[in-house]
CSV table of C-alpha atoms in Angstrom, one decimal:
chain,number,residue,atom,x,y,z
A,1,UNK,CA,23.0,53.2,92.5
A,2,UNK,CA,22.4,54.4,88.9
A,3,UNK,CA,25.3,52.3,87.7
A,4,UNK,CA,23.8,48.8,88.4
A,5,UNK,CA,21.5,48.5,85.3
A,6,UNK,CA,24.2,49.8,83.0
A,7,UNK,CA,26.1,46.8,84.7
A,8,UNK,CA,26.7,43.3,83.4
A,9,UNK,CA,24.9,40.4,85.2
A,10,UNK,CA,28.3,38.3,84.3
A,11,UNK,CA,31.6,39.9,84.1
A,12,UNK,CA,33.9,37.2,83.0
A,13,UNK,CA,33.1,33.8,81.4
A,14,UNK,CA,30.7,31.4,79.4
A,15,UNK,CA,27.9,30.5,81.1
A,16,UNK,CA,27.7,27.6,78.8
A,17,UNK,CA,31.2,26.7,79.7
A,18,UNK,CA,31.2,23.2,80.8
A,19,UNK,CA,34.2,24.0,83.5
A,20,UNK,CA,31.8,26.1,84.9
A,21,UNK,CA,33.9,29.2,85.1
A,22,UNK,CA,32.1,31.9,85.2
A,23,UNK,CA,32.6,35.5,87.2
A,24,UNK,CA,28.8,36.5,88.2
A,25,UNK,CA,28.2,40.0,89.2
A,26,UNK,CA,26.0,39.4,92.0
A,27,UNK,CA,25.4,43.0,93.1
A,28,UNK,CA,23.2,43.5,89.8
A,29,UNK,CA,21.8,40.3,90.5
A,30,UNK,CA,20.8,41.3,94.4
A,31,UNK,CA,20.2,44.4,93.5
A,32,UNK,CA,19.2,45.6,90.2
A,33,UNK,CA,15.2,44.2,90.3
A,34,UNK,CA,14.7,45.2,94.1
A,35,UNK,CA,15.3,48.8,93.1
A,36,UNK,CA,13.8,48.9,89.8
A,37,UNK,CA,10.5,47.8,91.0
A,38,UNK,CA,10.9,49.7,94.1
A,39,UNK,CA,11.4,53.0,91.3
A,40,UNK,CA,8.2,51.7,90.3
A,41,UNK,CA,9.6,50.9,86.9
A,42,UNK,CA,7.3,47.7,85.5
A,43,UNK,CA,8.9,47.7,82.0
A,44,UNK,CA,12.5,46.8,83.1
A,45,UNK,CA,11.2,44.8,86.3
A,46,UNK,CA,9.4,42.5,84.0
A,47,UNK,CA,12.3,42.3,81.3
A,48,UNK,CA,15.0,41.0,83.6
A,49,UNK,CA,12.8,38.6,85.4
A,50,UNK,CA,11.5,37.0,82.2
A,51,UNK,CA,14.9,37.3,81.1
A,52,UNK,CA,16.1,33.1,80.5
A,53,UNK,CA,19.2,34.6,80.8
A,54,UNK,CA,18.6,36.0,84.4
A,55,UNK,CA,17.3,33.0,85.7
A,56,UNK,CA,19.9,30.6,84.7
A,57,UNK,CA,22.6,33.1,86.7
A,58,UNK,CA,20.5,33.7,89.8
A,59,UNK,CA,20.7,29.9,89.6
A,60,UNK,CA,23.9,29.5,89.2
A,61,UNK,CA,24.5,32.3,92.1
A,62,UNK,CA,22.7,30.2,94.4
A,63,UNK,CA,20.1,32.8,94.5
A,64,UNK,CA,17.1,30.7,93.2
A,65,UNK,CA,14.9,31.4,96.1
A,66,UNK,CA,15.3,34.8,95.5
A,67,UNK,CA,13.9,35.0,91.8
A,68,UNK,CA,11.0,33.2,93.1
A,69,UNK,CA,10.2,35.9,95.9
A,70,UNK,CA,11.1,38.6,93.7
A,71,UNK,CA,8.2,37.3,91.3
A,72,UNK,CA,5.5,37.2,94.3
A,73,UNK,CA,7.0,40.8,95.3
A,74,UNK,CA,6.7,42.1,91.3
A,75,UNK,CA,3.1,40.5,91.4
A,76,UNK,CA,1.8,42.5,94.1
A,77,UNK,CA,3.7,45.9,93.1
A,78,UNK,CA,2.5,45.7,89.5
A,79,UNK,CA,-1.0,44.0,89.2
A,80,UNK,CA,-1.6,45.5,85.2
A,81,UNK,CA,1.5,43.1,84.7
A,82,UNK,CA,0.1,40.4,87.2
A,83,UNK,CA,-0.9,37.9,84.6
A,84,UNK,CA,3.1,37.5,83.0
A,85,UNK,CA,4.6,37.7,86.3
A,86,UNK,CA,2.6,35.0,87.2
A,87,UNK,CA,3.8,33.4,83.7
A,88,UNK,CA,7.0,33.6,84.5
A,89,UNK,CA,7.2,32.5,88.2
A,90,UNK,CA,4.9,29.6,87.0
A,91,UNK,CA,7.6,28.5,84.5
A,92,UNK,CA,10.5,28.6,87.2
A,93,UNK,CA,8.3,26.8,88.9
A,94,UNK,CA,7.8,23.9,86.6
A,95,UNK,CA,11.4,24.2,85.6
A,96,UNK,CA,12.8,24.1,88.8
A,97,UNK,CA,14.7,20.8,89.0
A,98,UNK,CA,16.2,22.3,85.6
A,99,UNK,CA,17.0,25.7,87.3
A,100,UNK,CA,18.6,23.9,90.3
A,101,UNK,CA,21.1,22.0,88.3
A,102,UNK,CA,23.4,24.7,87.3
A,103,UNK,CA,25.7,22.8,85.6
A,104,UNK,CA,23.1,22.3,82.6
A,105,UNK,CA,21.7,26.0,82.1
A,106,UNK,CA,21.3,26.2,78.6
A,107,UNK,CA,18.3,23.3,79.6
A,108,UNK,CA,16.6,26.7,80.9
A,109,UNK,CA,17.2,28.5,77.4
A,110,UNK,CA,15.8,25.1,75.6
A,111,UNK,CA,13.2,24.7,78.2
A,112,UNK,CA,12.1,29.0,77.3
A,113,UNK,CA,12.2,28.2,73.8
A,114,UNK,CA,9.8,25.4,74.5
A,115,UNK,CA,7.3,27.9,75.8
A,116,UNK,CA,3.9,29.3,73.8
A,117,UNK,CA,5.0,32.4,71.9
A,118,UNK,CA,2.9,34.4,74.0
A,119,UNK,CA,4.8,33.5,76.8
A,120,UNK,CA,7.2,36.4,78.6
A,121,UNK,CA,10.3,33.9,78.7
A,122,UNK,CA,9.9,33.2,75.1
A,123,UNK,CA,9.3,36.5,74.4
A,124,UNK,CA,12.7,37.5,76.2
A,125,UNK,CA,14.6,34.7,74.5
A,126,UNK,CA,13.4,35.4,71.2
A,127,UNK,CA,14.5,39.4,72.0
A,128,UNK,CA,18.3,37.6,72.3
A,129,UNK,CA,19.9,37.6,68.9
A,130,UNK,CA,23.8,37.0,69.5
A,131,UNK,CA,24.0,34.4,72.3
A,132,UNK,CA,26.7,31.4,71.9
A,133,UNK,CA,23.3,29.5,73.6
A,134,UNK,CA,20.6,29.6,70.9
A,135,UNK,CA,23.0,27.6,68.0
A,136,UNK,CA,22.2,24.9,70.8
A,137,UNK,CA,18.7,25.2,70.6
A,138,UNK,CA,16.1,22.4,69.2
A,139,UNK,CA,13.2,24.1,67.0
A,140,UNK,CA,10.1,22.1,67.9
A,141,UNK,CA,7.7,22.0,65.4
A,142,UNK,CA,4.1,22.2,66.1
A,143,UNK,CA,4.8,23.5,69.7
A,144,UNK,CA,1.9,23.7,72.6
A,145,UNK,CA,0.5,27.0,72.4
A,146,UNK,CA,-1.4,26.3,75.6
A,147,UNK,CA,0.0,27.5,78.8
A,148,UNK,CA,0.6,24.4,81.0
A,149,UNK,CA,-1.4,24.5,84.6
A,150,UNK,CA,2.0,23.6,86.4
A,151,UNK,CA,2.7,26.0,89.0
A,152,UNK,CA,5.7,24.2,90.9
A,153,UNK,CA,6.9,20.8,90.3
A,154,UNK,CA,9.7,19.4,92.5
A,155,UNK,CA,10.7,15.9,92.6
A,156,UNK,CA,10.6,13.0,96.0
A,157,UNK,CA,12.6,10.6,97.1
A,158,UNK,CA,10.5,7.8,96.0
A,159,UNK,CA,6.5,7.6,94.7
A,160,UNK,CA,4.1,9.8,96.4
A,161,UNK,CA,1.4,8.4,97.9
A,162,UNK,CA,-0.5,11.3,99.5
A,163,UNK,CA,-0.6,15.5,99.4
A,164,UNK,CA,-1.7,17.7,101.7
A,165,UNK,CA,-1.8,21.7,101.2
A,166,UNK,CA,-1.6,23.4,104.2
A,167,UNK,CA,-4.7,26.5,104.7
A,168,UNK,CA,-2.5,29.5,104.0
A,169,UNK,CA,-2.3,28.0,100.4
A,170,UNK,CA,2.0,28.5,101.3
A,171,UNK,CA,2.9,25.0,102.1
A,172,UNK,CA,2.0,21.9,100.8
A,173,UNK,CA,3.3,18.2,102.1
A,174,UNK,CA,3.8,14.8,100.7
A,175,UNK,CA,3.8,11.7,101.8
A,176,UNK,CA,6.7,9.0,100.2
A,177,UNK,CA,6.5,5.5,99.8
A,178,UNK,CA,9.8,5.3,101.7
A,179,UNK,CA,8.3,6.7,104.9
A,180,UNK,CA,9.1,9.9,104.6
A,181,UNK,CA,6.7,13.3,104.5
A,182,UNK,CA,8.2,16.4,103.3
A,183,UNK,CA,7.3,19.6,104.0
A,184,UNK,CA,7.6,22.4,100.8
A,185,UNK,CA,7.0,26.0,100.0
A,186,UNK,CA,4.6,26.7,97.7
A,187,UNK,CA,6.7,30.3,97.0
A,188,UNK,CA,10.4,29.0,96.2
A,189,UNK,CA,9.6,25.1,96.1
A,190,UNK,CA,11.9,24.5,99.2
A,191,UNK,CA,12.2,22.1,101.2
A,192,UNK,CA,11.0,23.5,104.8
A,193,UNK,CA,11.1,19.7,106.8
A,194,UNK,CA,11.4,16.4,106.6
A,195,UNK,CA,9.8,13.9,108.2
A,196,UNK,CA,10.2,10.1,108.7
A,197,UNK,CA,8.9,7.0,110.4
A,198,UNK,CA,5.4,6.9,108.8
A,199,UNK,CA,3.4,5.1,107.5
């Protein structure tokens, strides 16, 4: 539908309202990136997923998994724009206890402004000149302008004491000093199983 871009991603609300109450408008958030990088169009596939903005409400939608395989879907359809795809799924990635806590999001917008200026997420943030969100945001002096290795982080039940990746480079599993092992995707940082009992 050629209405969905021209659509708003949330149609009534603060996203930084701390009640929470926020309308989303989850068909342009289902739909809007599938069919613009199915049109082939990189320019506005990139934009809304290195959009802060976007990932905080696919968040908050319950839709994080989504963004993630929409970034591994954007990688393979646009490989000229491989390397800031691969930016911005890397920083969900290393964000993604942030992301999954929806009732913090302006943490994302803090945690884009963080990012090296040549960062897309950054970039996007920086693009954003009239949101309520970026009164709330700490300049940091002196910032990294290194891209951080972090790919995914996600946090365990208690210390770590071993990691295993599994061949297909898709899964990787950790074993906890409380006896469990958990199983996660490398893609969406899910958690696929759980194990317990060993030792």
């Amino acid at each position: 539908d050629r209405l969905v871009p021209a659509q708003a991603a949330m149609l009534s609300g603060d996203l930084l309202d701390a009640t929470g109450h926020v309308r989303l408008n989850e068909r342009r958030l289902m739909e809007y990136v599938h069919h613009s990088s199915r049109a082939g169009r990189q320019t506005e596939t990139l934009a809304e997923l290195a959009s802060p903005l976007y990932i905080a409400l696919k968040f908050k939608a319950a839709m994080g998994t989504d963004i993630q395989l929409e970034l591994v879907d954007a990688i393979q359809r646009f490989p000229q724009a491989a390397q800031d795809l691969q930016r911005v799924k890397a920083f969900v990635g290393k964000y993604l206890d942030i992301c999954r806590r929806p009732e913090v999001p302006w943490a994302i917008l803090q945690a884009a402004h963080n990012e090296p200026d040549a960062s897309p997420v950054r970039q996007s943030l920086q693009a954003v000149k009239d949101f309520a969100a970026l009164k709330h945001i700490i300049q940091w002096i002196n910032r990294p302008q290194l891209f951080d290795q972090c790919q995914l982080q996600f946090s365990a039940s208690s210390s770590i004491k071993a990691v295993a990746y599994a061949r297909d480079g898709e899964r990787v599993a950790y074993g906890c000093e409380d006896g469990t092992i958990q199983v996660v995707s490398v893609l969406t940082g899910d958690i696929l199983s759980t194990l317990t009992g060993h030792t």
